[in-house]
Every structure is written in structure tokens, then in C-alpha cells.
Amino acid sequence: MTLDSINLGGARPLADREPAPARNELRDAAQQFEAILLRQMLASARSTDFGGDDLFGGQGEETFREMRDSQFADMAAKSGQLGFAAAIENQLARFLPQGDG
């Protein structure tokens, strides 16, 4: 018998419970922070100039690149593949009130 199979007083297992609102807010904030971090990393990587002239350079291309990078950062943060948001959430969850974890 494992702890997962023991039902104490009719309580639902943690996996079946809906996360508390504070935990959902924390998860959203952590994902937003990860997206900001990714945007900064992409902007820094793109700021390197190797001396080449772009064929279609200009402000329009720069704006499009920023929008594309922003969308990519949002999608990557929501997917959880990098794990920054999950790590941030887990570190900060210990500061939530006991009923909100």
C-alpha cells in the first residue's frame, strides 16, 4: 500500500485537485517572467552585428523580428519546455498561504 492509495477522510488526491487561485496566479506570473527572460535573450543574441548588409533591412524588418521573437517567447514559456517558469513557481510557492498550495 502506498501513500497515494490511502484516502484520508475522503480528501481527493493532490493530482485530482484544482490548483488554488493564488497558485494559478503564481504560475501565470512565472510564465510571463520566463517569456520576458526569453525575449531578452533573443534580443541580445540578435544584437550581434557580423558586418553583413541585410537585403531587406530596415525598421519594418526589425519590428517584424521583435514581434516574432515575442510570440516565440510566449509560446515557449507556456509550453514549459525550458522549465524556468516551473522552477520559479516551485521556489515561490512556499511563500503562499498553506491553503493555496
mmCIF file with all atom_site columns, N, CA and C in Angstrom, residues 14-71:
data_model
loop_
_atom_site.group_PDB
_atom_site.id
_atom_site.type_symbol
_atom_site.label_atom_id
_atom_site.label_alt_id
_atom_site.label_comp_id
_atom_site.label_asym_id
_atom_site.label_entity_id
_atom_site.label_seq_id
_atom_site.pdbx_PDB_ins_code
_atom_site.Cartn_x
_atom_site.Cartn_y
_atom_site.Cartn_z
_atom_site.occupancy
_atom_site.B_iso_or_equiv
_atom_site.pdbx_formal_charge
_atom_site.auth_seq_id
_atom_site.auth_comp_id
_atom_site.auth_asym_id
_atom_site.auth_atom_id
_atom_site.pdbx_PDB_model_num
ATOM 1   N N  . LEU A 1 14 ? -3.982 14.900 -4.360  1.00 0.00 ? 14 LEU A N  1
ATOM 2   C CA . LEU A 1 14 ? -3.482 16.179 -4.844  1.00 0.00 ? 14 LEU A CA 1
ATOM 3   C C  . LEU A 1 14 ? -3.577 16.290 -6.358  1.00 0.00 ? 14 LEU A C  1
ATOM 4   N N  . ALA A 1 15 ? -3.321 15.211 -7.066  1.00 0.00 ? 15 ALA A N  1
ATOM 5   C CA . ALA A 1 15 ? -3.347 15.246 -8.527  1.00 0.00 ? 15 ALA A CA 1
ATOM 6   C C  . ALA A 1 15 ? -4.740 15.555 -9.058  1.00 0.00 ? 15 ALA A C  1
ATOM 7   N N  . ASP A 1 16 ? -5.788 15.217 -8.276  1.00 0.00 ? 16 ASP A N  1
ATOM 8   C CA . ASP A 1 16 ? -7.161 15.440 -8.721  1.00 0.00 ? 16 ASP A CA 1
ATOM 9   C C  . ASP A 1 16 ? -7.686 16.824 -8.341  1.00 0.00 ? 16 ASP A C  1
ATOM 10  N N  . ARG A 1 17 ? -6.970 17.516 -7.483  1.00 0.00 ? 17 ARG A N  1
ATOM 11  C CA . ARG A 1 17 ? -7.444 18.809 -7.009  1.00 0.00 ? 17 ARG A CA 1
ATOM 12  C C  . ARG A 1 17 ? -7.147 19.905 -8.028  1.00 0.00 ? 17 ARG A C  1
ATOM 13  N N  . GLU A 1 18 ? -8.025 20.858 -8.049  1.00 0.00 ? 18 GLU A N  1
ATOM 14  C CA . GLU A 1 18 ? -7.829 22.063 -8.857  1.00 0.00 ? 18 GLU A CA 1
ATOM 15  C C  . GLU A 1 18 ? -6.853 22.950 -8.104  1.00 0.00 ? 18 GLU A C  1
ATOM 16  N N  . PRO A 1 19 ? -5.851 23.520 -8.798  1.00 0.00 ? 19 PRO A N  1
ATOM 17  C CA . PRO A 1 19 ? -4.932 24.420 -8.086  1.00 0.00 ? 19 PRO A CA 1
ATOM 18  C C  . PRO A 1 19 ? -5.677 25.627 -7.527  1.00 0.00 ? 19 PRO A C  1
ATOM 19  N N  . ALA A 1 20 ? -5.236 26.101 -6.382  1.00 0.00 ? 20 ALA A N  1
ATOM 20  C CA . ALA A 1 20 ? -5.858 27.259 -5.751  1.00 0.00 ? 20 ALA A CA 1
ATOM 21  C C  . ALA A 1 20 ? -5.611 28.493 -6.608  1.00 0.00 ? 20 ALA A C  1
ATOM 22  N N  . PRO A 1 21 ? -6.487 29.493 -6.498  1.00 0.00 ? 21 PRO A N  1
ATOM 23  C CA . PRO A 1 21 ? -6.326 30.704 -7.313  1.00 0.00 ? 21 PRO A CA 1
ATOM 24  C C  . PRO A 1 21 ? -4.956 31.363 -7.163  1.00 0.00 ? 21 PRO A C  1
ATOM 25  N N  . ALA A 1 22 ? -4.426 31.391 -5.955  1.00 0.00 ? 22 ALA A N  1
ATOM 26  C CA . ALA A 1 22 ? -3.114 32.006 -5.753  1.00 0.00 ? 22 ALA A CA 1
ATOM 27  C C  . ALA A 1 22 ? -2.028 31.231 -6.502  1.00 0.00 ? 22 ALA A C  1
ATOM 28  N N  . ARG A 1 23 ? -2.156 29.919 -6.524  1.00 0.00 ? 23 ARG A N  1
ATOM 29  C CA . ARG A 1 23 ? -1.166 29.104 -7.240  1.00 0.00 ? 23 ARG A CA 1
ATOM 30  C C  . ARG A 1 23 ? -1.284 29.340 -8.743  1.00 0.00 ? 23 ARG A C  1
ATOM 31  N N  . ASN A 1 24 ? -2.514 29.489 -9.251  1.00 0.00 ? 24 ASN A N  1
ATOM 32  C CA . ASN A 1 24 ? -2.710 29.793 -10.673 1.00 0.00 ? 24 ASN A CA 1
ATOM 33  C C  . ASN A 1 24 ? -2.098 31.138 -11.038 1.00 0.00 ? 24 ASN A C  1
ATOM 34  N N  . GLU A 1 25 ? -2.291 32.118 -10.174 1.00 0.00 ? 25 GLU A N  1
ATOM 35  C CA . GLU A 1 25 ? -1.701 33.436 -10.414 1.00 0.00 ? 25 GLU A CA 1
ATOM 36  C C  . GLU A 1 25 ? -0.184 33.358 -10.396 1.00 0.00 ? 25 GLU A C  1
ATOM 37  N N  . LEU A 1 26 ? 0.357  32.583 -9.482  1.00 0.00 ? 26 LEU A N  1
ATOM 38  C CA . LEU A 1 26 ? 1.805  32.403 -9.405  1.00 0.00 ? 26 LEU A CA 1
ATOM 39  C C  . LEU A 1 26 ? 2.321  31.734 -10.674 1.00 0.00 ? 26 LEU A C  1
ATOM 40  N N  . ARG A 1 27 ? 1.625  30.712 -11.153 1.00 0.00 ? 27 ARG A N  1
ATOM 41  C CA . ARG A 1 27 ? 2.027  30.014 -12.376 1.00 0.00 ? 27 ARG A CA 1
ATOM 42  C C  . ARG A 1 27 ? 2.015  30.970 -13.577 1.00 0.00 ? 27 ARG A C  1
ATOM 43  N N  . ASP A 1 28 ? 0.963  31.791 -13.674 1.00 0.00 ? 28 ASP A N  1
ATOM 44  C CA . ASP A 1 28 ? 0.872  32.763 -14.773 1.00 0.00 ? 28 ASP A CA 1
ATOM 45  C C  . ASP A 1 28 ? 2.012  33.777 -14.706 1.00 0.00 ? 28 ASP A C  1
ATOM 46  N N  . ALA A 1 29 ? 2.288  34.266 -13.505 1.00 0.00 ? 29 ALA A N  1
ATOM 47  C CA . ALA A 1 29 ? 3.365  35.244 -13.344 1.00 0.00 ? 29 ALA A CA 1
ATOM 48  C C  . ALA A 1 29 ? 4.717  34.630 -13.689 1.00 0.00 ? 29 ALA A C  1
ATOM 49  N N  . ALA A 1 30 ? 4.937  33.387 -13.293 1.00 0.00 ? 30 ALA A N  1
ATOM 50  C CA . ALA A 1 30 ? 6.199  32.710 -13.597 1.00 0.00 ? 30 ALA A CA 1
ATOM 51  C C  . ALA A 1 30 ? 6.357  32.509 -15.103 1.00 0.00 ? 30 ALA A C  1
ATOM 52  N N  . GLN A 1 31 ? 5.271  32.161 -15.790 1.00 0.00 ? 31 GLN A N  1
ATOM 53  C CA . GLN A 1 31 ? 5.335  32.006 -17.249 1.00 0.00 ? 31 GLN A CA 1
ATOM 54  C C  . GLN A 1 31 ? 5.600  33.344 -17.926 1.00 0.00 ? 31 GLN A C  1
ATOM 55  N N  . GLN A 1 32 ? 4.993  34.402 -17.433 1.00 0.00 ? 32 GLN A N  1
ATOM 56  C CA . GLN A 1 32 ? 5.239  35.729 -18.001 1.00 0.00 ? 32 GLN A CA 1
ATOM 57  C C  . GLN A 1 32 ? 6.684  36.155 -17.785 1.00 0.00 ? 32 GLN A C  1
ATOM 58  N N  . PHE A 1 33 ? 7.228  35.844 -16.616 1.00 0.00 ? 33 PHE A N  1
ATOM 59  C CA . PHE A 1 33 ? 8.625  36.172 -16.341 1.00 0.00 ? 33 PHE A CA 1
ATOM 60  C C  . PHE A 1 33 ? 9.547  35.386 -17.275 1.00 0.00 ? 33 PHE A C  1
ATOM 61  N N  . GLU A 1 34 ? 9.243  34.102 -17.478 1.00 0.00 ? 34 GLU A N  1
ATOM 62  C CA . GLU A 1 34 ? 10.052 33.302 -18.395 1.00 0.00 ? 34 GLU A CA 1
ATOM 63  C C  . GLU A 1 34 ? 9.997  33.883 -19.807 1.00 0.00 ? 34 GLU A C  1
ATOM 64  N N  . ALA A 1 35 ? 8.835  34.332 -20.246 1.00 0.00 ? 35 ALA A N  1
ATOM 65  C CA . ALA A 1 35 ? 8.701  34.919 -21.576 1.00 0.00 ? 35 ALA A CA 1
ATOM 66  C C  . ALA A 1 35 ? 9.542  36.196 -21.687 1.00 0.00 ? 35 ALA A C  1
ATOM 67  N N  . ILE A 1 36 ? 9.534  37.016 -20.649 1.00 0.00 ? 36 ILE A N  1
ATOM 68  C CA . ILE A 1 36 ? 10.357 38.231 -20.650 1.00 0.00 ? 36 ILE A CA 1
ATOM 69  C C  . ILE A 1 36 ? 11.829 37.868 -20.736 1.00 0.00 ? 36 ILE A C  1
ATOM 70  N N  . LEU A 1 37 ? 12.240 36.891 -19.960 1.00 0.00 ? 37 LEU A N  1
ATOM 71  C CA . LEU A 1 37 ? 13.625 36.435 -19.982 1.00 0.00 ? 37 LEU A CA 1
ATOM 72  C C  . LEU A 1 37 ? 14.014 35.938 -21.373 1.00 0.00 ? 37 LEU A C  1
ATOM 73  N N  . LEU A 1 38 ? 13.138 35.160 -22.004 1.00 0.00 ? 38 LEU A N  1
ATOM 74  C CA . LEU A 1 38 ? 13.423 34.661 -23.352 1.00 0.00 ? 38 LEU A CA 1
ATOM 75  C C  . LEU A 1 38 ? 13.500 35.797 -24.361 1.00 0.00 ? 38 LEU A C  1
ATOM 76  N N  . ARG A 1 39 ? 12.615 36.777 -24.252 1.00 0.00 ? 39 ARG A N  1
ATOM 77  C CA . ARG A 1 39 ? 12.672 37.937 -25.159 1.00 0.00 ? 39 ARG A CA 1
ATOM 78  C C  . ARG A 1 39 ? 14.010 38.651 -25.032 1.00 0.00 ? 39 ARG A C  1
ATOM 79  N N  . GLN A 1 40 ? 14.469 38.825 -23.797 1.00 0.00 ? 40 GLN A N  1
ATOM 80  C CA . GLN A 1 40 ? 15.749 39.489 -23.571 1.00 0.00 ? 40 GLN A CA 1
ATOM 81  C C  . GLN A 1 40 ? 16.908 38.679 -24.151 1.00 0.00 ? 40 GLN A C  1
ATOM 82  N N  . MET A 1 41 ? 16.845 37.365 -23.999 1.00 0.00 ? 41 MET A N  1
ATOM 83  C CA . MET A 1 41 ? 17.898 36.503 -24.550 1.00 0.00 ? 41 MET A CA 1
ATOM 84  C C  . MET A 1 41 ? 17.923 36.591 -26.072 1.00 0.00 ? 41 MET A C  1
ATOM 85  N N  . LEU A 1 42 ? 16.748 36.557 -26.699 1.00 0.00 ? 42 LEU A N  1
ATOM 86  C CA . LEU A 1 42 ? 16.682 36.645 -28.158 1.00 0.00 ? 42 LEU A CA 1
ATOM 87  C C  . LEU A 1 42 ? 17.161 38.010 -28.651 1.00 0.00 ? 42 LEU A C  1
ATOM 88  N N  . ALA A 1 43 ? 16.764 39.077 -27.969 1.00 0.00 ? 43 ALA A N  1
ATOM 89  C CA . ALA A 1 43 ? 17.191 40.419 -28.366 1.00 0.00 ? 43 ALA A CA 1
ATOM 90  C C  . ALA A 1 43 ? 18.700 40.562 -28.251 1.00 0.00 ? 43 ALA A C  1
ATOM 91  N N  . SER A 1 44 ? 19.258 40.005 -27.198 1.00 0.00 ? 44 SER A N  1
ATOM 92  C CA . SER A 1 44 ? 20.705 40.063 -27.015 1.00 0.00 ? 44 SER A CA 1
ATOM 93  C C  . SER A 1 44 ? 21.432 39.274 -28.099 1.00 0.00 ? 44 SER A C  1
ATOM 94  N N  . ALA A 1 45 ? 20.912 38.111 -28.422 1.00 0.00 ? 45 ALA A N  1
ATOM 95  C CA . ALA A 1 45 ? 21.542 37.295 -29.461 1.00 0.00 ? 45 ALA A CA 1
ATOM 96  C C  . ALA A 1 45 ? 21.453 37.980 -30.821 1.00 0.00 ? 45 ALA A C  1
ATOM 97  N N  . ARG A 1 46 ? 20.366 38.662 -31.090 1.00 0.00 ? 46 ARG A N  1
ATOM 98  C CA . ARG A 1 46 ? 20.187 39.330 -32.387 1.00 0.00 ? 46 ARG A CA 1
ATOM 99  C C  . ARG A 1 46 ? 20.944 40.642 -32.484 1.00 0.00 ? 46 ARG A C  1
ATOM 100 N N  . SER A 1 47 ? 21.374 41.201 -31.373 1.00 0.00 ? 47 SER A N  1
ATOM 101 C CA . SER A 1 47 ? 22.061 42.494 -31.410 1.00 0.00 ? 47 SER A CA 1
ATOM 102 C C  . SER A 1 47 ? 23.475 42.388 -31.961 1.00 0.00 ? 47 SER A C  1
ATOM 103 N N  . THR A 1 48 ? 23.975 41.187 -32.095 1.00 0.00 ? 48 THR A N  1
ATOM 104 C CA . THR A 1 48 ? 25.313 40.986 -32.649 1.00 0.00 ? 48 THR A CA 1
ATOM 105 C C  . THR A 1 48 ? 25.303 41.323 -34.126 1.00 0.00 ? 48 THR A C  1
ATOM 106 N N  . ASP A 1 49 ? 26.250 42.155 -34.548 1.00 0.00 ? 49 ASP A N  1
ATOM 107 C CA . ASP A 1 49 ? 26.351 42.549 -35.951 1.00 0.00 ? 49 ASP A CA 1
ATOM 108 C C  . ASP A 1 49 ? 27.612 41.920 -36.524 1.00 0.00 ? 49 ASP A C  1
ATOM 109 N N  . PHE A 1 50 ? 27.405 41.094 -37.522 1.00 0.00 ? 50 PHE A N  1
ATOM 110 C CA . PHE A 1 50 ? 28.540 40.436 -38.157 1.00 0.00 ? 50 PHE A CA 1
ATOM 111 C C  . PHE A 1 50 ? 29.023 41.199 -39.388 1.00 0.00 ? 50 PHE A C  1
ATOM 112 N N  . GLY A 1 51 ? 28.549 42.416 -39.576 1.00 0.00 ? 51 GLY A N  1
ATOM 113 C CA . GLY A 1 51 ? 29.024 43.258 -40.655 1.00 0.00 ? 51 GLY A CA 1
ATOM 114 C C  . GLY A 1 51 ? 28.340 43.039 -41.987 1.00 0.00 ? 51 GLY A C  1
ATOM 115 N N  . GLY A 1 52 ? 27.396 42.153 -42.064 1.00 0.00 ? 52 GLY A N  1
ATOM 116 C CA . GLY A 1 52 ? 26.704 41.904 -43.324 1.00 0.00 ? 52 GLY A CA 1
ATOM 117 C C  . GLY A 1 52 ? 25.564 42.873 -43.533 1.00 0.00 ? 52 GLY A C  1
ATOM 118 N N  . ASP A 1 53 ? 25.306 43.201 -44.780 1.00 0.00 ? 53 ASP A N  1
ATOM 119 C CA . ASP A 1 53 ? 24.167 44.058 -45.105 1.00 0.00 ? 53 ASP A CA 1
ATOM 120 C C  . ASP A 1 53 ? 22.978 43.182 -45.421 1.00 0.00 ? 53 ASP A C  1
ATOM 121 N N  . ASP A 1 54 ? 21.889 43.413 -44.724 1.00 0.00 ? 54 ASP A N  1
ATOM 122 C CA . ASP A 1 54 ? 20.669 42.654 -44.979 1.00 0.00 ? 54 ASP A CA 1
ATOM 123 C C  . ASP A 1 54 ? 20.039 43.122 -46.280 1.00 0.00 ? 54 ASP A C  1
ATOM 124 N N  . LEU A 1 55 ? 19.568 42.209 -47.045 1.00 0.00 ? 55 LEU A N  1
ATOM 125 C CA . LEU A 1 55 ? 18.913 42.532 -48.301 1.00 0.00 ? 55 LEU A CA 1
ATOM 126 C C  . LEU A 1 55 ? 17.627 43.312 -48.074 1.00 0.00 ? 55 LEU A C  1
ATOM 127 N N  . PHE A 1 56 ? 16.882 42.925 -47.057 1.00 0.00 ? 56 PHE A N  1
ATOM 128 C CA . PHE A 1 56 ? 15.599 43.567 -46.773 1.00 0.00 ? 56 PHE A CA 1
ATOM 129 C C  . PHE A 1 56 ? 15.623 44.252 -45.415 1.00 0.00 ? 56 PHE A C  1
ATOM 130 N N  . GLY A 1 57 ? 16.683 44.892 -45.075 1.00 0.00 ? 57 GLY A N  1
ATOM 131 C CA . GLY A 1 57 ? 16.817 45.531 -43.776 1.00 0.00 ? 57 GLY A CA 1
ATOM 132 C C  . GLY A 1 57 ? 15.860 46.693 -43.593 1.00 0.00 ? 57 GLY A C  1
ATOM 133 N N  . GLY A 1 58 ? 15.887 47.268 -42.430 1.00 0.00 ? 58 GLY A N  1
ATOM 134 C CA . GLY A 1 58 ? 15.065 48.437 -42.163 1.00 0.00 ? 58 GLY A CA 1
ATOM 135 C C  . GLY A 1 58 ? 14.213 48.261 -40.928 1.00 0.00 ? 58 GLY A C  1
ATOM 136 N N  . GLN A 1 59 ? 13.471 49.329 -40.634 1.00 0.00 ? 59 GLN A N  1
ATOM 137 C CA . GLN A 1 59 ? 12.640 49.340 -39.430 1.00 0.00 ? 59 GLN A CA 1
ATOM 138 C C  . GLN A 1 59 ? 11.523 48.304 -39.491 1.00 0.00 ? 59 GLN A C  1
ATOM 139 N N  . GLY A 1 60 ? 10.947 48.081 -40.666 1.00 0.00 ? 60 GLY A N  1
ATOM 140 C CA . GLY A 1 60 ? 9.870  47.096 -40.796 1.00 0.00 ? 60 GLY A CA 1
ATOM 141 C C  . GLY A 1 60 ? 10.334 45.703 -40.461 1.00 0.00 ? 60 GLY A C  1
ATOM 142 N N  . GLU A 1 61 ? 11.515 45.344 -40.921 1.00 0.00 ? 61 GLU A N  1
ATOM 143 C CA . GLU A 1 61 ? 12.043 44.016 -40.616 1.00 0.00 ? 61 GLU A CA 1
ATOM 144 C C  . GLU A 1 61 ? 12.349 43.880 -39.125 1.00 0.00 ? 61 GLU A C  1
ATOM 145 N N  . GLU A 1 62 ? 12.871 44.939 -38.543 1.00 0.00 ? 62 GLU A N  1
ATOM 146 C CA . GLU A 1 62 ? 13.178 44.914 -37.109 1.00 0.00 ? 62 GLU A CA 1
ATOM 147 C C  . GLU A 1 62 ? 11.898 44.741 -36.285 1.00 0.00 ? 62 GLU A C  1
ATOM 148 N N  . THR A 1 63 ? 10.853 45.449 -36.663 1.00 0.00 ? 63 THR A N  1
ATOM 149 C CA . THR A 1 63 ? 9.568  45.334 -35.959 1.00 0.00 ? 63 THR A CA 1
ATOM 150 C C  . THR A 1 63 ? 9.019  43.916 -36.087 1.00 0.00 ? 63 THR A C  1
ATOM 151 N N  . PHE A 1 64 ? 9.068  43.369 -37.294 1.00 0.00 ? 64 PHE A N  1
ATOM 152 C CA . PHE A 1 64 ? 8.597  42.008 -37.508 1.00 0.00 ? 64 PHE A CA 1
ATOM 153 C C  . PHE A 1 64 ? 9.406  41.013 -36.680 1.00 0.00 ? 64 PHE A C  1
ATOM 154 N N  . ARG A 1 65 ? 10.704 41.177 -36.627 1.00 0.00 ? 65 ARG A N  1
ATOM 155 C CA . ARG A 1 65 ? 11.580 40.279 -35.857 1.00 0.00 ? 65 ARG A CA 1
ATOM 156 C C  . ARG A 1 65 ? 11.228 40.337 -34.371 1.00 0.00 ? 65 ARG A C  1
ATOM 157 N N  . GLU A 1 66 ? 10.986 41.549 -33.854 1.00 0.00 ? 66 GLU A N  1
ATOM 158 C CA . GLU A 1 66 ? 10.615 41.693 -32.447 1.00 0.00 ? 66 GLU A CA 1
ATOM 159 C C  . GLU A 1 66 ? 9.277  41.020 -32.157 1.00 0.00 ? 66 GLU A C  1
ATOM 160 N N  . MET A 1 67 ? 8.318  41.190 -33.073 1.00 0.00 ? 67 MET A N  1
ATOM 161 C CA . MET A 1 67 ? 7.015  40.548 -32.886 1.00 0.00 ? 67 MET A CA 1
ATOM 162 C C  . MET A 1 67 ? 7.142  39.028 -32.936 1.00 0.00 ? 67 MET A C  1
ATOM 163 N N  . ARG A 1 68 ? 7.937  38.527 -33.861 1.00 0.00 ? 68 ARG A N  1
ATOM 164 C CA . ARG A 1 68 ? 8.148  37.083 -33.980 1.00 0.00 ? 68 ARG A CA 1
ATOM 165 C C  . ARG A 1 68 ? 8.837  36.537 -32.731 1.00 0.00 ? 68 ARG A C  1
ATOM 166 N N  . ASP A 1 69 ? 9.859  37.230 -32.260 1.00 0.00 ? 69 ASP A N  1
ATOM 167 C CA . ASP A 1 69 ? 10.559 36.795 -31.053 1.00 0.00 ? 69 ASP A CA 1
ATOM 168 C C  . ASP A 1 69 ? 9.644  36.811 -29.840 1.00 0.00 ? 69 ASP A C  1
ATOM 169 N N  . SER A 1 70 ? 8.784  37.825 -29.751 1.00 0.00 ? 70 SER A N  1
ATOM 170 C CA . SER A 1 70 ? 7.853  37.921 -28.636 1.00 0.00 ? 70 SER A CA 1
ATOM 171 C C  . SER A 1 70 ? 6.869  36.752 -28.653 1.00 0.00 ? 70 SER A C  1
ATOM 172 N N  . GLN A 1 71 ? 6.342  36.448 -29.823 1.00 0.00 ? 71 GLN A N  1
ATOM 173 C CA . GLN A 1 71 ? 5.403  35.323 -29.950 1.00 0.00 ? 71 GLN A CA 1
ATOM 174 C C  . GLN A 1 71 ? 6.090  34.002 -29.602 1.00 0.00 ? 71 GLN A C  1
#
